[in-house]
Tab-separated table of C-alpha atoms in Angstrom:
chain	number	residue	atom	x	y	z
A	1206	MET	CA	84.282	-47.769	31.111
A	1207	HIS	CA	80.723	-46.433	31.142
A	1208	LEU	CA	81.275	-44.508	27.893
A	1209	ARG	CA	82.681	-47.564	26.152
A	1210	ALA	CA	79.766	-49.677	27.363
A	1211	LEU	CA	77.375	-47.091	25.957
A	1212	ALA	CA	79.150	-47.243	22.607
A	1213	VAL	CA	79.047	-51.049	22.526
A	1214	LEU	CA	75.313	-50.981	23.168
A	1215	ALA	CA	74.842	-48.473	20.349
A	1216	LEU	CA	76.927	-50.597	17.987
A	1217	ALA	CA	74.711	-53.557	18.774
A	1218	GLY	CA	71.904	-51.555	17.187
A	1219	ALA	CA	74.061	-50.361	14.319
A	1220	PRO	CA	71.642	-51.216	11.481
A	1221	ILE	CA	69.569	-48.199	12.560
A	1222	LEU	CA	72.610	-45.933	12.323
A	1223	SER	CA	73.925	-46.726	8.880
A	1224	ALA	CA	72.793	-43.681	6.912
A	1225	HIS	CA	72.267	-39.939	7.329
A	1226	ALA	CA	71.184	-36.862	5.411
A	1227	THR	CA	74.597	-36.121	4.071
A	1228	ASP	CA	77.331	-33.670	3.100
A	1229	GLY	CA	79.422	-36.399	1.507
A	1230	TYR	CA	78.826	-38.950	4.237
A	1231	PHE	CA	78.812	-36.518	7.208
A	1232	PRO	CA	75.353	-35.535	8.516
A	1233	HIS	CA	74.108	-32.091	7.483
A	1234	GLY	CA	73.642	-31.226	11.186
A	1235	PHE	CA	73.707	-32.586	14.739
A	1236	GLY	CA	70.783	-32.244	17.130
A	1237	LEU	CA	67.338	-31.460	15.769
A	1238	LYS	CA	67.555	-27.748	16.533
A	1239	ALA	CA	70.604	-27.510	14.290
A	1240	LYS	CA	69.054	-29.800	11.677
A	1241	GLY	CA	66.062	-27.472	11.421
A	1242	MET	CA	68.460	-24.600	10.647
A	1243	GLY	CA	70.374	-26.274	7.827
A	1244	GLY	CA	72.938	-27.591	10.316
A	1245	ALA	CA	74.126	-24.133	11.475
A	1246	ALA	CA	75.070	-24.418	15.154
A	1247	VAL	CA	78.710	-23.471	15.851
A	1248	GLY	CA	77.649	-20.120	17.325
A	1249	MET	CA	74.780	-21.454	19.455
A	1250	SER	CA	74.466	-23.101	22.868
A	1251	GLU	CA	70.770	-23.913	23.131
A	1252	ASP	CA	71.027	-27.687	23.557
A	1253	ALA	CA	73.288	-30.427	24.921
A	1254	PHE	CA	75.117	-31.293	21.680
A	1255	ALA	CA	78.268	-29.356	22.559
A	1256	GLY	CA	80.436	-32.434	21.980
A	1257	ILE	CA	79.883	-32.164	18.237
A	1258	ASN	CA	78.581	-28.658	17.458
A	1259	ASN	CA	81.038	-26.684	19.624
A	1260	PRO	CA	82.823	-27.986	22.762
A	1261	ALA	CA	82.987	-24.434	24.146
A	1262	ALA	CA	79.178	-24.381	24.383
A	1263	ALA	CA	79.360	-26.838	27.308
A	1264	ALA	CA	80.355	-23.890	29.512
A	1265	THR	CA	77.169	-21.933	28.748
A	1266	ALA	CA	74.441	-24.479	27.873
A	1267	GLY	CA	73.384	-25.029	31.508
A	1268	ASN	CA	71.923	-28.198	32.967
A	1269	ARG	CA	70.014	-30.091	30.306
A	1270	LEU	CA	69.498	-33.379	28.521
A	1271	GLU	CA	68.373	-34.059	24.952
A	1272	ALA	CA	67.331	-37.337	23.343
A	1273	GLY	CA	66.023	-37.552	19.818
A	1274	ILE	CA	65.526	-39.766	16.794
A	1275	ASP	CA	65.440	-39.052	13.071
A	1276	VAL	CA	63.507	-41.139	10.538
A	1277	PHE	CA	65.761	-40.950	7.483
A	1278	LYS	CA	64.585	-42.031	4.018
A	1279	PRO	CA	67.204	-41.924	1.245
A	1280	SER	CA	66.559	-42.971	-2.351
A	1281	ARG	CA	69.627	-44.192	-4.265
A	1282	GLY	CA	69.946	-45.645	-7.739
A	1283	VAL	CA	72.109	-46.302	-10.786
A	1284	GLU	CA	71.444	-46.414	-14.513
A	1285	ARG	CA	73.776	-47.823	-17.193
A	1286	THR	CA	73.273	-47.265	-20.920
A	1287	GLY	CA	75.428	-48.131	-23.908
A	1288	PRO	CA	76.030	-50.474	-26.833
A	1289	ALA	CA	76.442	-53.621	-24.695
A	1290	ALA	CA	72.766	-54.375	-24.039
A	1291	PRO	CA	73.326	-57.245	-21.541
A	1292	LEU	CA	75.158	-54.739	-19.272
A	1293	ASN	CA	72.480	-52.054	-19.364
A	1294	ALA	CA	70.381	-51.646	-16.240
A	1295	SER	CA	68.389	-49.286	-14.047
A	1296	VAL	CA	68.440	-50.355	-10.397
A	1297	ASP	CA	67.322	-48.746	-7.134
A	1298	SER	CA	68.860	-49.556	-3.765
A	1299	GLY	CA	66.663	-51.136	-1.128
A	1300	SER	CA	66.821	-50.540	2.648
A	1301	ASN	CA	65.408	-47.030	2.376
A	1302	THR	CA	64.247	-46.318	5.950
A	1303	PHE	CA	66.661	-45.764	8.863
A	1304	LEU	CA	66.268	-44.596	12.452
A	1305	VAL	CA	69.093	-42.297	13.604
A	1306	PRO	CA	69.258	-41.615	17.384
A	1307	GLU	CA	71.155	-38.803	19.131
A	1308	PHE	CA	71.814	-38.087	22.795
A	1309	GLY	CA	73.351	-35.180	24.691
A	1310	TYR	CA	73.776	-34.321	28.379
A	1311	ASN	CA	75.217	-31.103	29.824
A	1312	GLN	CA	75.984	-30.260	33.461
A	1313	GLN	CA	77.106	-26.925	34.858
A	1314	VAL	CA	79.834	-27.646	37.449
A	1315	ASN	CA	80.330	-24.040	38.544
A	1316	ASP	CA	80.250	-20.539	37.090
A	1317	HIS	CA	83.176	-21.277	34.784
A	1318	ILE	CA	83.076	-24.995	33.935
A	1319	GLY	CA	80.512	-27.153	32.199
A	1320	VAL	CA	80.806	-30.839	31.337
A	1321	ASN	CA	79.000	-32.673	28.589
A	1322	VAL	CA	78.664	-36.037	26.906
A	1323	THR	CA	77.347	-36.384	23.376
A	1324	VAL	CA	76.668	-39.670	21.582
A	1325	TYR	CA	76.072	-39.426	17.845
A	1326	GLY	CA	76.476	-41.093	14.493
A	1327	ASN	CA	79.197	-39.199	12.665
A	1328	GLY	CA	78.166	-40.535	9.294
A	1329	GLY	CA	77.342	-43.548	7.211
A	1330	MET	CA	76.947	-45.055	3.794
A	1331	ASN	CA	74.461	-47.751	2.903
A	1332	THR	CA	73.478	-49.361	-0.391
A	1333	ASP	CA	71.710	-52.629	-1.113
A	1334	TYR	CA	71.090	-53.455	-4.781
A	1335	LYS	CA	69.382	-56.704	-5.720
A	1336	GLY	CA	71.313	-59.093	-7.942
A	1337	GLY	CA	70.449	-60.602	-11.312
A	1338	GLN	CA	69.881	-57.418	-13.356
A	1339	ILE	CA	72.584	-57.964	-15.988
A	1340	ASN	CA	74.570	-60.718	-17.720
A	1341	CYS	CA	78.339	-60.315	-17.763
A	1342	GLY	CA	78.853	-63.502	-19.797
A	1343	MET	CA	78.398	-66.041	-17.017
A	1344	GLY	CA	74.707	-65.738	-16.240
A	1345	PRO	CA	72.726	-63.312	-14.055
A	1346	ALA	CA	74.839	-60.899	-11.999
A	1347	ASN	CA	74.469	-57.709	-10.015
A	1348	VAL	CA	75.139	-54.359	-11.629
A	1349	LEU	CA	78.913	-54.656	-10.963
A	1350	CYS	CA	79.061	-58.253	-12.281
A	1351	GLY	CA	79.252	-59.841	-8.825
A	1352	ASN	CA	77.174	-62.616	-7.311
A	1353	GLY	CA	73.947	-61.885	-5.461
A	1354	GLN	CA	73.202	-58.582	-3.774
A	1355	LEU	CA	75.576	-55.624	-4.101
A	1356	GLY	CA	76.290	-52.931	-1.541
A	1357	VAL	CA	78.050	-51.632	1.548
A	1358	ASP	CA	77.111	-50.666	5.084
A	1359	LEU	CA	79.323	-48.191	6.970
A	1360	MET	CA	78.550	-46.735	10.394
A	1361	GLN	CA	80.651	-44.390	12.523
A	1362	LEU	CA	79.657	-43.796	16.149
A	1363	ILE	CA	81.322	-41.189	18.370
A	1364	VAL	CA	81.119	-40.757	22.135
A	1365	ALA	CA	82.357	-37.262	23.042
A	1366	PRO	CA	82.960	-36.414	26.719
A	1367	THR	CA	83.471	-32.649	26.812
A	1368	VAL	CA	84.730	-29.926	29.115
A	1369	GLY	CA	83.917	-26.274	28.443
A	1370	TYR	CA	85.599	-23.379	30.276
A	1371	LYS	CA	84.161	-19.854	30.457
A	1372	ILE	CA	87.134	-17.491	30.438
A	1373	ASN	CA	84.872	-14.537	31.237
A	1374	ASP	CA	81.314	-13.446	30.511
A	1375	MET	CA	82.129	-13.055	26.805
A	1376	HIS	CA	84.441	-15.910	25.810
A	1377	SER	CA	84.554	-19.686	26.296
A	1378	VAL	CA	86.727	-22.547	25.071
A	1379	GLY	CA	86.227	-26.306	25.139
A	1380	VAL	CA	87.717	-29.665	24.273
A	1381	SER	CA	86.116	-33.011	23.411
A	1382	PRO	CA	88.073	-36.261	23.277
A	1383	LEU	CA	86.384	-38.320	20.547
A	1384	LEU	CA	86.019	-42.050	21.185
A	1385	VAL	CA	85.258	-43.468	17.749
A	1386	PHE	CA	83.836	-46.868	16.824
A	1387	GLN	CA	83.042	-47.906	13.271
A	1388	GLN	CA	81.866	-50.966	11.427
A	1389	PHE	CA	81.710	-51.885	7.765
A	1390	LYS	CA	80.686	-54.655	5.447
A	1391	ALA	CA	80.702	-55.057	1.670
A	1392	PHE	CA	78.986	-57.655	-0.476
A	1393	GLY	CA	78.658	-58.529	-4.156
A	1394	LEU	CA	82.108	-57.287	-5.252
A	1395	GLN	CA	83.457	-60.662	-6.456
A	1396	ALA	CA	84.180	-59.292	-9.948
A	1397	PHE	CA	86.934	-57.093	-8.467
A	1398	SER	CA	88.905	-60.098	-7.177
A	1399	PRO	CA	91.535	-59.954	-9.975
A	1400	MET	CA	92.213	-56.316	-9.014
A	1401	SER	CA	92.743	-56.991	-5.286
A	1402	GLN	CA	95.941	-57.585	-3.341
A	1403	ASP	CA	93.940	-60.062	-1.220
A	1404	ALA	CA	90.751	-61.392	-2.806
A	1405	SER	CA	89.871	-63.227	0.422
A	1406	ALA	CA	89.555	-59.858	2.194
A	1407	LEU	CA	87.557	-58.041	-0.468
A	1408	THR	CA	83.867	-58.835	-0.081
A	1409	ASN	CA	81.201	-60.874	1.725
A	1410	ASN	CA	83.119	-61.167	4.993
A	1411	GLY	CA	80.402	-59.786	7.263
A	1412	TYR	CA	80.960	-56.834	9.566
A	1413	ALA	CA	84.466	-55.637	10.385
A	1414	HIS	CA	85.059	-53.269	13.316
A	1415	SER	CA	87.669	-50.682	14.207
A	1416	SER	CA	88.201	-47.953	16.782
A	1417	GLY	CA	90.227	-44.788	17.263
A	1418	VAL	CA	90.632	-41.696	19.401
A	1419	GLY	CA	90.460	-38.110	18.195
A	1420	VAL	CA	89.770	-34.639	19.520
A	1421	ARG	CA	87.643	-31.578	18.781
A	1422	ILE	CA	88.429	-28.135	20.159
A	1423	GLY	CA	86.114	-25.160	20.155
A	1424	TYR	CA	85.756	-21.440	20.827
A	1425	LEU	CA	82.597	-19.399	21.476
A	1426	GLY	CA	82.583	-15.622	21.911
A	1427	LYS	CA	80.003	-12.875	22.347
A	1428	PHE	CA	80.642	-9.567	20.619
A	1429	GLY	CA	78.034	-7.210	21.990
A	1430	ASP	CA	74.429	-8.189	22.603
A	1431	ASN	CA	73.629	-9.363	19.074
A	1432	VAL	CA	76.632	-11.276	17.697
A	1433	THR	CA	78.069	-14.635	18.790
A	1434	LEU	CA	80.938	-16.220	16.877
A	1435	GLY	CA	82.220	-19.782	17.116
A	1436	ALA	CA	84.853	-22.087	15.660
A	1437	THR	CA	85.731	-25.786	15.968
A	1438	TYR	CA	88.539	-27.970	14.660
A	1439	SER	CA	89.046	-31.735	14.567
A	1440	PRO	CA	92.220	-33.194	12.981
A	1441	LYS	CA	92.155	-36.439	11.014
A	1442	ILE	CA	91.418	-39.429	13.245
A	1443	SER	CA	93.596	-42.469	12.618
A	1444	MET	CA	91.414	-45.555	12.907
A	1445	GLY	CA	92.278	-49.198	13.316
A	1446	LYS	CA	92.139	-51.126	10.066
A	1447	PHE	CA	89.294	-53.215	8.706
A	1448	ASP	CA	91.286	-56.440	8.447
A	1449	LYS	CA	88.376	-58.271	6.814
A	1450	TYR	CA	88.548	-55.729	3.968
A	1451	LYS	CA	92.304	-55.208	3.546
A	1452	GLY	CA	91.849	-56.250	-0.071
A	1453	LEU	CA	89.362	-53.423	-0.694
A	1454	PHE	CA	90.376	-50.209	1.072
A	1455	ALA	CA	93.697	-48.556	0.223
A	1456	GLY	CA	96.270	-49.013	2.971
A	1457	SER	CA	95.303	-52.630	3.740
A	1458	GLY	CA	91.886	-51.827	5.155
A	1459	SER	CA	92.509	-48.286	6.386
A	1460	PHE	CA	89.485	-45.994	6.730
A	1461	ASP	CA	90.322	-42.870	8.740
A	1462	ILE	CA	87.951	-40.009	9.603
A	1463	PRO	CA	88.876	-36.840	7.712
A	1464	GLU	CA	90.022	-33.558	9.201
A	1465	ASN	CA	87.175	-31.052	9.468
A	1466	TYR	CA	86.598	-27.578	10.838
A	1467	THR	CA	83.774	-25.052	11.114
A	1468	ILE	CA	83.579	-21.305	11.627
A	1469	GLY	CA	80.444	-19.204	11.901
A	1470	GLY	CA	78.123	-17.294	14.132
A	1471	THR	CA	74.666	-16.101	15.062
A	1472	PHE	CA	73.354	-12.616	14.443
A	1473	ARG	CA	70.266	-11.376	16.295
A	1474	VAL	CA	68.343	-9.158	13.882
A	1475	THR	CA	65.359	-8.466	16.159
A	1476	PRO	CA	64.628	-9.299	19.818
A	1477	LYS	CA	62.816	-12.442	18.622
A	1478	ALA	CA	64.715	-13.437	15.460
A	1479	LEU	CA	68.263	-14.481	14.662
A	1480	VAL	CA	70.250	-15.692	11.666
A	1481	ALA	CA	72.975	-18.354	11.890
A	1482	LEU	CA	75.656	-18.874	9.235
A	1483	ASP	CA	78.344	-21.582	9.306
A	1484	TYR	CA	81.121	-22.552	6.913
A	1485	GLN	CA	82.448	-26.102	7.193
A	1486	ARG	CA	85.394	-27.765	5.459
A	1487	ILE	CA	85.543	-31.583	5.257
A	1488	ASN	CA	88.904	-32.785	3.966
A	1489	TYR	CA	87.967	-36.112	2.409
A	1490	GLY	CA	91.013	-35.616	0.181
A	1491	GLY	CA	93.285	-36.394	3.136
A	1492	VAL	CA	92.073	-40.006	3.484
A	1493	SER	CA	93.521	-42.236	0.754
A	1494	SER	CA	90.863	-44.953	0.892
A	1495	ILE	CA	88.227	-42.270	0.253
A	1496	SER	CA	90.114	-39.942	-2.092
A	1497	ASN	CA	92.400	-42.127	-4.236
A	1498	PRO	CA	91.159	-42.012	-7.848
A	1499	SER	CA	89.389	-45.183	-8.919
A	1500	THR	CA	91.610	-45.118	-12.020
A	1501	ASN	CA	94.803	-45.771	-10.014
A	1502	MET	CA	96.730	-48.634	-11.613
A	1503	ALA	CA	97.578	-50.483	-8.405
A	1504	PRO	CA	95.945	-53.417	-6.602
A	1505	LEU	CA	92.899	-52.769	-4.478
A	1506	GLY	CA	93.987	-52.599	-0.842
A	1507	SER	CA	97.539	-51.420	-1.589
A	1508	SER	CA	98.711	-48.025	-0.352
A	1509	GLY	CA	98.155	-46.457	-3.751
A	1510	GLY	CA	95.208	-48.614	-4.680
A	1511	PRO	CA	91.954	-47.361	-6.162
A	1512	GLY	CA	89.515	-45.511	-3.924
A	1513	PHE	CA	86.278	-43.617	-4.370
A	1514	GLY	CA	87.994	-40.518	-5.760
A	1515	TRP	CA	86.202	-38.134	-3.395
A	1516	LYS	CA	87.486	-34.579	-3.194
A	1517	SER	CA	87.416	-32.317	-0.138
A	1518	ILE	CA	84.279	-30.209	0.096
A	1519	ASN	CA	83.063	-26.837	1.338
A	1520	VAL	CA	79.718	-26.666	3.132
A	1521	TRP	CA	77.641	-23.540	3.784
A	1522	LYS	CA	74.852	-23.690	6.380
A	1523	LEU	CA	72.314	-20.877	6.728
A	1524	GLY	CA	69.482	-20.903	9.247
A	1525	VAL	CA	66.896	-18.581	10.763
A	1526	GLN	CA	65.148	-18.861	14.124
A	1527	TRP	CA	62.036	-16.931	15.158
A	1528	GLU	CA	60.301	-16.900	18.547
A	1529	ALA	CA	56.810	-16.849	17.054
A	1530	MET	CA	55.013	-16.717	20.401
A	1531	SER	CA	55.572	-17.628	24.005
A	1532	GLY	CA	56.744	-21.235	24.087
A	1533	LEU	CA	56.968	-21.690	20.299
A	1534	THR	CA	60.138	-21.240	18.232
A	1535	LEU	CA	60.196	-21.794	14.456
A	1536	ARG	CA	63.232	-22.527	12.269
A	1537	ALA	CA	64.207	-22.863	8.611
A	1538	GLY	CA	67.464	-23.356	6.788
A	1539	ILE	CA	69.434	-24.345	3.723
A	1540	ASN	CA	72.604	-26.397	3.484
A	1541	LYS	CA	74.760	-26.134	0.322
A	1542	SER	CA	77.814	-28.311	-0.205
A	1543	ASP	CA	80.179	-29.314	-2.960
A	1544	ASN	CA	79.712	-32.732	-4.526
A	1545	PRO	CA	82.675	-34.958	-3.567
A	1546	VAL	CA	81.984	-37.487	-6.344
A	1547	GLN	CA	83.597	-36.900	-9.727
A	1548	ALA	CA	82.408	-38.276	-13.080
A	1549	ARG	CA	85.714	-40.128	-13.489
A	1550	ASP	CA	84.850	-42.345	-10.496
A	1551	VAL	CA	81.179	-43.040	-11.145
A	1552	SER	CA	81.524	-46.859	-11.304
A	1553	PHE	CA	83.165	-47.177	-7.887
A	1554	ASN	CA	80.588	-44.828	-6.376
A	1555	ILE	CA	77.640	-46.977	-7.369
A	1556	ILE	CA	78.009	-48.439	-3.869
A	1557	ALA	CA	78.610	-45.005	-2.261
A	1558	PRO	CA	76.567	-42.392	-4.191
A	1559	GLY	CA	77.219	-39.443	-1.843
A	1560	VAL	CA	76.211	-36.865	-4.470
A	1561	ILE	CA	73.794	-34.670	-2.476
A	1562	THR	CA	74.558	-30.924	-2.602
A	1563	THR	CA	71.442	-29.132	-1.277
A	1564	HIS	CA	69.254	-29.616	1.811
A	1565	TYR	CA	66.167	-27.551	2.670
A	1566	THR	CA	65.101	-27.724	6.318
A	1567	LEU	CA	62.286	-26.738	8.675
A	1568	GLY	CA	62.010	-27.044	12.442
A	1569	ALA	CA	60.153	-26.018	15.572
A	1570	THR	CA	60.440	-26.240	19.349
A	1571	TYR	CA	57.435	-26.207	21.668
A	1572	ALA	CA	57.881	-25.660	25.409
A	1573	VAL	CA	55.581	-28.167	27.115
A	1574	SER	CA	56.566	-26.726	30.486
A	1575	PRO	CA	59.338	-24.503	31.860
A	1576	LYS	CA	61.545	-27.602	32.168
A	1577	MET	CA	60.520	-29.668	29.135
A	1578	GLU	CA	60.441	-28.975	25.406
A	1579	VAL	CA	59.786	-30.945	22.222
A	1580	THR	CA	61.686	-30.210	18.992
A	1581	PHE	CA	60.789	-31.265	15.452
A	1582	ALA	CA	62.881	-31.046	12.287
A	1583	TYR	CA	62.326	-31.926	8.631
A	1584	ALA	CA	64.923	-32.010	5.858
A	1585	HIS	CA	64.596	-32.550	2.124
A	1586	ALA	CA	67.657	-33.072	-0.055
A	1587	LYS	CA	66.733	-32.633	-3.681
A	1588	GLU	CA	67.883	-35.237	-6.172
A	1589	ASN	CA	71.341	-34.883	-7.613
A	1590	LYS	CA	73.035	-37.004	-10.267
A	1591	VAL	CA	76.542	-37.672	-11.556
A	1592	THR	CA	77.094	-39.202	-14.999
A	1593	GLY	CA	80.395	-40.565	-16.247
A	1594	ALA	CA	82.080	-43.186	-18.364
A	1595	SER	CA	81.739	-46.742	-17.043
A	1596	MET	CA	84.744	-48.856	-16.135
A	1597	PHE	CA	83.268	-51.437	-18.531
A	1598	ASN	CA	84.452	-49.284	-21.447
A	1599	SER	CA	87.879	-50.885	-21.013
A	1600	MET	CA	86.307	-54.157	-22.213
A	1601	MET	CA	84.825	-52.652	-25.379
A	1602	PRO	CA	86.466	-52.651	-28.820
A	1603	ALA	CA	88.207	-49.477	-29.955
A	1604	GLY	CA	85.809	-46.976	-31.461
A	1605	ALA	CA	82.707	-48.393	-29.779
A	1606	PRO	CA	80.198	-45.877	-28.391
A	1607	PRO	CA	80.812	-45.246	-24.686
A	1608	ILE	CA	78.975	-46.963	-21.881
A	1609	LEU	CA	77.648	-44.329	-19.473
A	1610	GLU	CA	76.581	-44.661	-15.871
A	1611	THR	CA	74.485	-42.283	-13.778
A	1612	ILE	CA	74.258	-42.452	-9.991
A	1613	ARG	CA	71.533	-40.531	-8.203
A	1614	MET	CA	70.195	-39.776	-4.743
A	1615	HIS	CA	67.535	-37.756	-2.954
A	1616	GLN	CA	66.637	-37.769	0.747
A	1617	ASN	CA	63.946	-36.920	3.267
A	1618	SER	CA	64.092	-37.021	7.060
A	1619	PHE	CA	61.822	-36.154	9.966
A	1620	GLY	CA	62.926	-36.159	13.589
A	1621	VAL	CA	61.589	-35.640	17.102
A	1622	GLN	CA	63.691	-34.675	20.112
A	1623	VAL	CA	62.726	-34.175	23.758
A	1624	GLY	CA	64.738	-31.821	25.946
A	1625	TRP	CA	64.762	-31.449	29.713
A	1626	LYS	CA	66.166	-28.577	31.774
A	1627	PHE	CA	67.058	-29.184	35.424
């Protein structure tokens, strides 16, 4: 009951959770120590974020609490060029500053068992384009020919109670039930009404909510004094449907959380320096509302209806950590991922331009006292673009030059986290 109450309170503040520095729409890392190292964390147990980074770390992280917040600033936009001048536009999304909180608590029960609770935003998408940029034949319209503003707001919140068990001094395992809450709204998509199985459940219906239960399992092992390896796995989480948007998402409002797994480790290269390397797989392709091609010739909302066309992606996370002096630890990292968005689906992804592929990160932790530390992290995701043929080409006469659309994004974030040991 207490965990659910915590989630409800977090959902009440959901506008601050609706976007993240992203690999697709998953954050590039969890906890500011990991974020400063490009997200690499599956082989580490230096904070209380075991519920997401590696459940097995709960057995070795000790007694500690972390609370932090990221100031996230994404820049998203779309440009359309072609022979139909009234349709051409260059528009940037508004709502470009978000506060993203995280919380973790770890308690050592005995020499073998540790318990943990982690509360985090698993991911989000947010766009907000002003209306009136183009004329689709019936007066001013937004860039997808709808009325008024255009965009979406998706937030996924997870509460992860965790138990970690130390098998022996070298190996630990852990499990985290995942209590998932998500909300979504879409607006300005009226032009898609003829394509929908239920135009009344397509757009401008306010926030819809759903919940689900999943699991993450983890392993953490030491191999000598200098190598620690870790692995986690979370199967696809079946979520309740967004009934208010059963005319938009394939499967009558279905929006599940994709299967994902991570393997990696840390490698101590000197007494004061280590390198962390993680490989993550996010199987967006296993969720039809995310992965169905936008070119599918079926009604929006049907089981085979159009989606965003996202493909599954590989993510590589590389970080370094250096104990520069007593009480001061410095970090840096890089995060490289595939781009889930394909040129074929550029029109649908105007509202979800998850095209980022590279993050550069910096971080530091300063020990204020033996029991208190402050961590900082900065991330920059350089701009990436995808250009493809617009869906409006189907309205053009044969032989006309193509209408092209380009979606783009870049991101910056800066976060502060306070940690207590007890």
